[in-house]
Every structure is written in C-alpha cells, then in structure tokens.
mmCIF file of C-alpha atoms in Angstrom:
data_model
loop_
_atom_site.group_PDB
_atom_site.id
_atom_site.type_symbol
_atom_site.label_atom_id
_atom_site.label_comp_id
_atom_site.label_asym_id
_atom_site.label_seq_id
_atom_site.Cartn_x
_atom_site.Cartn_y
_atom_site.Cartn_z
ATOM 1 C CA UNK A 105 0.000 0.000 0.000
ATOM 2 C CA UNK A 106 1.279 3.453 -0.925
ATOM 3 C CA UNK A 107 2.037 5.470 2.206
ATOM 4 C CA UNK A 108 3.589 8.755 3.339
ATOM 5 C CA UNK A 109 4.807 9.309 6.913
ATOM 6 C CA UNK A 110 6.039 12.614 8.293
ATOM 7 C CA UNK A 111 8.083 13.181 11.437
ATOM 8 C CA UNK A 112 8.134 14.715 13.893
ATOM 9 C CA UNK A 113 4.454 15.563 14.372
ATOM 10 C CA UNK A 114 5.394 18.839 16.040
ATOM 11 C CA UNK A 115 8.630 20.789 16.400
ATOM 12 C CA UNK A 116 9.488 23.847 18.469
ATOM 13 C CA UNK A 117 12.623 25.793 17.552
ATOM 14 C CA UNK A 118 14.240 28.916 18.802
ATOM 15 C CA UNK A 119 14.747 31.602 16.177
ATOM 16 C CA UNK A 120 17.983 30.799 14.346
ATOM 17 C CA UNK A 121 18.014 27.140 15.408
ATOM 18 C CA UNK A 122 18.291 25.067 12.206
ATOM 19 C CA UNK A 123 16.566 21.684 11.884
ATOM 20 C CA UNK A 124 15.098 19.178 9.425
ATOM 21 C CA UNK A 125 11.673 17.697 8.823
ATOM 22 C CA UNK A 126 11.369 14.160 7.479
ATOM 23 C CA UNK A 127 8.997 12.623 4.938
ATOM 24 C CA UNK A 128 9.367 8.900 4.309
ATOM 25 C CA UNK A 129 7.379 7.233 1.563
ATOM 26 C CA UNK A 130 6.507 3.805 0.231
ATOM 27 C CA UNK A 131 5.075 3.839 -3.273
ATOM 28 C CA UNK A 132 4.943 1.462 -6.202
ATOM 29 C CA UNK A 133 6.451 4.092 -8.486
ATOM 30 C CA UNK A 134 7.241 7.726 -7.746
ATOM 31 C CA UNK A 135 6.107 10.377 -10.194
ATOM 32 C CA UNK A 136 6.960 13.274 -7.891
ATOM 33 C CA UNK A 137 7.262 14.383 -4.265
ATOM 34 C CA UNK A 138 5.823 17.696 -3.154
ATOM 35 C CA UNK A 139 6.242 19.974 -0.149
ATOM 36 C CA UNK A 140 3.589 22.452 0.947
ATOM 37 C CA UNK A 141 3.269 25.018 3.704
ATOM 38 C CA UNK A 142 -0.121 25.463 5.376
ATOM 39 C CA UNK A 143 -1.059 28.307 7.709
ATOM 40 C CA UNK A 144 -4.019 27.848 10.088
ATOM 41 C CA UNK A 145 -7.382 28.118 8.353
ATOM 42 C CA UNK A 146 -5.832 28.435 4.880
ATOM 43 C CA UNK A 147 -5.172 26.222 1.900
ATOM 44 C CA UNK A 148 -1.715 24.666 1.417
ATOM 45 C CA UNK A 149 0.839 26.768 -0.444
ATOM 46 C CA UNK A 150 3.125 24.967 -2.883
ATOM 47 C CA UNK A 151 6.852 25.013 -2.044
ATOM 48 C CA UNK A 152 8.811 22.379 -3.999
ATOM 49 C CA UNK A 153 8.594 19.457 -6.397
ATOM 50 C CA UNK A 154 11.285 16.761 -6.418
ATOM 51 C CA UNK A 155 11.395 14.048 -9.055
ATOM 52 C CA UNK A 156 14.523 11.931 -8.620
ATOM 53 C CA UNK A 157 16.923 10.804 -5.912
ATOM 54 C CA UNK A 158 19.707 13.304 -5.351
ATOM 55 C CA UNK A 159 17.631 16.272 -6.444
ATOM 56 C CA UNK A 160 17.645 19.397 -4.264
ATOM 57 C CA UNK A 161 15.569 22.582 -4.367
ATOM 58 C CA UNK A 162 16.038 25.775 -2.345
ATOM 59 C CA UNK A 163 13.905 28.762 -1.504
ATOM 60 C CA UNK A 164 15.045 31.351 1.013
ATOM 61 C CA UNK A 165 15.658 29.467 4.305
ATOM 62 C CA UNK A 166 14.200 26.193 3.018
ATOM 63 C CA UNK A 167 15.961 23.383 1.188
ATOM 64 C CA UNK A 168 14.315 20.131 0.125
ATOM 65 C CA UNK A 169 16.223 16.952 -0.693
ATOM 66 C CA UNK A 170 15.151 13.542 -1.971
ATOM 67 C CA UNK A 171 16.431 9.986 -1.642
ATOM 68 C CA UNK A 172 14.825 6.762 -2.851
ATOM 69 C CA UNK A 173 12.938 6.356 0.431
ATOM 70 C CA UNK A 174 12.597 9.774 2.013
ATOM 71 C CA UNK A 175 12.746 13.527 1.662
ATOM 72 C CA UNK A 176 14.001 16.149 4.055
ATOM 73 C CA UNK A 177 12.970 19.755 4.404
ATOM 74 C CA UNK A 178 15.896 21.611 5.945
ATOM 75 C CA UNK A 179 15.169 24.919 7.626
ATOM 76 C CA UNK A 180 18.216 27.132 8.130
ATOM 77 C CA UNK A 181 18.139 29.904 10.738
ATOM 78 C CA UNK A 182 14.332 29.912 10.963
ATOM 79 C CA UNK A 183 12.315 32.995 11.824
ATOM 80 C CA UNK A 184 8.950 33.182 13.642
ATOM 81 C CA UNK A 185 7.205 33.728 10.289
ATOM 82 C CA UNK A 186 8.289 30.227 9.253
ATOM 83 C CA UNK A 187 5.838 28.832 11.826
ATOM 84 C CA UNK A 188 3.282 26.708 9.956
ATOM 85 C CA UNK A 189 2.358 23.131 9.188
ATOM 86 C CA UNK A 190 4.525 21.586 6.488
ATOM 87 C CA UNK A 191 2.895 18.900 4.363
ATOM 88 C CA UNK A 192 4.557 16.290 2.176
ATOM 89 C CA UNK A 193 2.762 14.507 -0.668
ATOM 90 C CA UNK A 194 3.630 12.013 -3.375
ATOM 91 C CA UNK A 195 2.100 11.317 -6.739
ATOM 92 C CA UNK A 196 2.512 7.785 -7.974
ATOM 93 C CA UNK A 197 3.372 6.940 -11.555
ATOM 94 C CA UNK A 198 0.420 6.378 -13.861
ATOM 95 C CA UNK A 199 -2.170 8.023 -11.608
ATOM 96 C CA UNK A 200 -3.550 11.444 -10.843
ATOM 97 C CA UNK A 201 -3.824 10.681 -7.135
ATOM 98 C CA UNK A 202 -1.720 12.435 -4.533
ATOM 99 C CA UNK A 203 -1.071 10.872 -1.129
ATOM 100 C CA UNK A 204 -0.463 13.262 1.750
ATOM 101 C CA UNK A 205 1.312 12.822 5.051
ATOM 102 C CA UNK A 206 -0.221 14.185 8.250
ATOM 103 C CA UNK A 207 2.210 17.096 8.393
ATOM 104 C CA UNK A 208 4.732 18.585 10.805
ATOM 105 C CA UNK A 209 3.581 21.546 12.921
ATOM 106 C CA UNK A 210 6.523 23.906 13.236
ATOM 107 C CA UNK A 211 6.653 26.656 15.846
ATOM 108 C CA UNK A 212 9.582 29.086 15.803
ATOM 109 C CA UNK A 213 9.977 31.136 18.963
ATOM 110 C CA UNK A 214 11.432 34.645 18.932
ATOM 111 C CA UNK B 96 -4.561 36.752 -11.398
ATOM 112 C CA UNK B 97 -4.805 33.019 -11.948
ATOM 113 C CA UNK B 98 -5.975 30.911 -9.063
ATOM 114 C CA UNK B 99 -8.596 28.798 -7.370
ATOM 115 C CA UNK B 100 -11.598 30.228 -5.565
ATOM 116 C CA UNK B 101 -13.831 28.421 -3.109
ATOM 117 C CA UNK B 102 -17.093 29.627 -1.679
ATOM 118 C CA UNK B 103 -18.422 30.086 0.828
ATOM 119 C CA UNK B 104 -15.575 30.425 3.334
ATOM 120 C CA UNK B 105 -17.841 29.230 6.170
ATOM 121 C CA UNK B 106 -20.939 27.053 5.813
ATOM 122 C CA UNK B 107 -23.376 25.801 8.384
ATOM 123 C CA UNK B 108 -25.602 22.800 7.745
ATOM 124 C CA UNK B 109 -28.556 21.478 9.629
ATOM 125 C CA UNK B 110 -29.102 17.779 10.059
ATOM 126 C CA UNK B 111 -30.663 16.223 6.953
ATOM 127 C CA UNK B 112 -29.667 19.009 4.578
ATOM 128 C CA UNK B 113 -27.627 18.734 1.428
ATOM 129 C CA UNK B 114 -25.122 21.535 0.847
ATOM 130 C CA UNK B 115 -22.969 22.396 -2.166
ATOM 131 C CA UNK B 116 -19.447 23.782 -1.996
ATOM 132 C CA UNK B 117 -18.214 25.768 -4.964
ATOM 133 C CA UNK B 118 -14.764 25.492 -6.580
ATOM 134 C CA UNK B 119 -13.671 27.498 -9.619
ATOM 135 C CA UNK B 120 -10.232 27.722 -11.259
ATOM 136 C CA UNK B 121 -8.857 29.902 -14.053
ATOM 137 C CA UNK B 122 -5.493 28.142 -14.340
ATOM 138 C CA UNK B 123 -6.621 26.126 -17.373
ATOM 139 C CA UNK B 124 -5.870 22.935 -15.451
ATOM 140 C CA UNK B 125 -7.487 19.708 -16.577
ATOM 141 C CA UNK B 126 -7.454 17.878 -13.236
ATOM 142 C CA UNK B 127 -9.399 18.957 -10.150
ATOM 143 C CA UNK B 128 -9.665 17.449 -6.671
ATOM 144 C CA UNK B 129 -11.630 17.632 -3.446
ATOM 145 C CA UNK B 130 -10.014 16.868 -0.093
ATOM 146 C CA UNK B 131 -11.256 16.774 3.451
ATOM 147 C CA UNK B 132 -8.997 17.846 6.317
ATOM 148 C CA UNK B 133 -9.724 17.023 9.955
ATOM 149 C CA UNK B 134 -7.645 18.230 12.918
ATOM 150 C CA UNK B 135 -4.438 16.229 13.276
ATOM 151 C CA UNK B 136 -5.048 14.318 10.059
ATOM 152 C CA UNK B 137 -3.662 14.611 6.591
ATOM 153 C CA UNK B 138 -5.660 15.518 3.519
ATOM 154 C CA UNK B 139 -8.007 12.732 2.498
ATOM 155 C CA UNK B 140 -9.167 12.499 -1.118
ATOM 156 C CA UNK B 141 -12.925 12.611 -1.695
ATOM 157 C CA UNK B 142 -13.215 12.815 -5.500
ATOM 158 C CA UNK B 143 -11.051 13.782 -8.420
ATOM 159 C CA UNK B 144 -11.614 14.568 -12.078
ATOM 160 C CA UNK B 145 -9.092 14.370 -14.874
ATOM 161 C CA UNK B 146 -11.313 15.764 -17.632
ATOM 162 C CA UNK B 147 -14.734 17.296 -18.131
ATOM 163 C CA UNK B 148 -17.671 14.933 -17.622
ATOM 164 C CA UNK B 149 -15.505 12.329 -15.908
ATOM 165 C CA UNK B 150 -14.631 11.832 -12.235
ATOM 166 C CA UNK B 151 -13.443 9.082 -9.911
ATOM 167 C CA UNK B 152 -14.068 8.270 -6.269
ATOM 168 C CA UNK B 153 -11.269 8.868 -3.845
ATOM 169 C CA UNK B 154 -10.714 7.198 -0.504
ATOM 170 C CA UNK B 155 -13.720 8.668 1.350
ATOM 171 C CA UNK B 156 -16.408 9.293 -1.314
ATOM 172 C CA UNK B 157 -19.394 7.940 0.645
ATOM 173 C CA UNK B 158 -21.921 10.677 1.372
ATOM 174 C CA UNK B 159 -20.483 13.065 -1.234
ATOM 175 C CA UNK B 160 -21.222 13.756 -4.893
ATOM 176 C CA UNK B 161 -19.579 15.883 -7.590
ATOM 177 C CA UNK B 162 -20.096 17.070 -11.152
ATOM 178 C CA UNK B 163 -17.679 18.314 -13.781
ATOM 179 C CA UNK B 164 -19.694 20.011 -16.525
ATOM 180 C CA UNK B 165 -17.103 22.699 -17.196
ATOM 181 C CA UNK B 166 -13.322 22.633 -17.100
ATOM 182 C CA UNK B 167 -13.264 25.553 -14.669
ATOM 183 C CA UNK B 168 -15.757 24.242 -12.131
ATOM 184 C CA UNK B 169 -15.918 21.210 -9.818
ATOM 185 C CA UNK B 170 -18.684 21.608 -7.194
ATOM 186 C CA UNK B 171 -18.948 19.215 -4.257
ATOM 187 C CA UNK B 172 -22.275 18.287 -2.660
ATOM 188 C CA UNK B 173 -22.254 17.025 0.900
ATOM 189 C CA UNK B 174 -25.387 14.917 1.256
ATOM 190 C CA UNK B 175 -27.362 13.977 4.338
ATOM 191 C CA UNK B 176 -25.841 10.501 4.007
ATOM 192 C CA UNK B 177 -22.490 11.889 5.188
ATOM 193 C CA UNK B 178 -22.709 11.230 8.927
ATOM 194 C CA UNK B 179 -19.827 13.385 10.130
ATOM 195 C CA UNK B 180 -19.411 16.243 7.634
ATOM 196 C CA UNK B 181 -17.917 18.856 9.966
ATOM 197 C CA UNK B 182 -14.456 19.493 8.492
ATOM 198 C CA UNK B 183 -12.286 21.809 6.401
ATOM 199 C CA UNK B 184 -12.769 21.152 2.672
ATOM 200 C CA UNK B 185 -10.056 21.945 0.157
ATOM 201 C CA UNK B 186 -10.291 22.074 -3.614
ATOM 202 C CA UNK B 187 -7.180 21.735 -5.770
ATOM 203 C CA UNK B 188 -6.209 21.592 -9.423
ATOM 204 C CA UNK B 189 -3.200 20.421 -11.389
ATOM 205 C CA UNK B 190 -2.113 20.246 -15.020
ATOM 206 C CA UNK B 191 -2.674 16.831 -16.569
ATOM 207 C CA UNK B 192 0.327 16.931 -18.871
ATOM 208 C CA UNK B 193 3.619 18.672 -19.435
ATOM 209 C CA UNK B 194 6.438 19.043 -16.942
ATOM 210 C CA UNK B 195 4.470 20.480 -14.024
ATOM 211 C CA UNK B 196 2.743 18.146 -11.565
ATOM 212 C CA UNK B 197 2.166 20.239 -8.494
ATOM 213 C CA UNK B 198 -1.337 20.832 -7.170
ATOM 214 C CA UNK B 199 -2.571 24.306 -6.364
ATOM 215 C CA UNK B 200 -5.121 24.766 -3.611
ATOM 216 C CA UNK B 201 -8.012 27.071 -2.930
ATOM 217 C CA UNK B 202 -8.507 28.844 0.410
ATOM 218 C CA UNK B 203 -10.897 26.203 1.749
ATOM 219 C CA UNK B 204 -14.446 26.010 3.061
ATOM 220 C CA UNK B 205 -15.116 25.222 6.712
ATOM 221 C CA UNK B 206 -18.346 23.251 7.061
ATOM 222 C CA UNK B 207 -20.034 22.927 10.435
ATOM 223 C CA UNK B 208 -23.085 20.809 11.198
ATOM 224 C CA UNK B 209 -25.457 22.425 13.673
#
C-alpha cells in the first residue's frame, strides 16, 4: 500500500536554530514528491517538487532533498514567520492521485 | 490573477440538509480534486476529475457527490448521508500533462453541522 509518513508531528525551535523535517514514503512508483506550507485556516501553499533521488531545491531558508525512500525539508536559521504546518505529498506513476502525510507543525519562537 | 476560488468560506448545515461547496479555477488545469482535512489528520481524497464529464471516487467518497460540466468548475455536494461532515474542505487543481505536476489549492471552506 502506498504510504507517506512525516516526522516529527510537532517541532518547536528557537529563532535561528536550524533543523530538518522528514517525509518517508513507500510507493509502487514515484512520479513526484511535493512539499507544501499550510497556515491555520488556509489552503496549502506549494513550495517544492522533487522528481529523482539526489535532487535538491532551495527557496530562502528552506531546502528540500530527496532519496529513494525519504525527503528532508531543511530549515536554516528559521524565523517566527516560518511557523506553519509543512505537508509532504507524493504522486505515484500512472495516476492522478496524490497521497499526503499528516504534516509537521513547526513553531519558531522569537 | 490566476488561481482557485472556493465559496463560501464558512458554511453551516442542519441535520438532513444537502449543501454544495463551490470550486472554480482559471489556471486552465485539466485535473481537479476535493479533499477533506480534519484536525491532526492529513488531507483525504474525496473525489477527483481528470477531464470534463468524468470523475473518480477517492478514498472517502461515501456521502459526497460531484459534477464536472465545465473545465473551470468542480462543485462538491455534501449529502445527508455523510454522517460526520464537519471538516475543512479543500479544492485543488493540477495540469494533466507537461512538466508540471504540483497541485494548487483554494482557500478552503469550513463546514459545520449544527
């Protein structure tokens, strides 16, 4: 069964304290892996797409990486405005379905 | 500006009522999706549509219905058969071909059963 698992469920960081969020996946064939940011009461906002192992994408303080079994979202020197829930999703080859993890709730303290 | 709109933002339903949630996109995307989000849970797929006049059940389709008469629109009806409809509903769209696969989401509709 195709599955996406995110860890940790929640993470509290001090401002400037770098860390990583994990997304592990089990799929029959990976078409793409996606990271989203979701603020409370809002729809998810697209961050990155990764397609193959070894690929990396960066945007401001965020960097996403991909291996054959997992992806990491690295947050460097986070600021309070980075506080949000970060969602990971995969799309399997040959389908239009996306499978989402339950997310990591990130809180960055000033 | 291109994007996805959902209405209403908040919706209240009485027991036994059917309600319809609106989703419109002007991104020229072929595929559209409806998800349900409950506290502490991931997004669960209700229905999706790859092209006009065609749609498929997702993982939790019971008690819901959809139509796809136009490329831009994918309304979701929550019927009285859905026993626990209180949730945050998200509509999304994605291109069906080309090099881009990411989904784009609307702002969501929060449905509460009174």
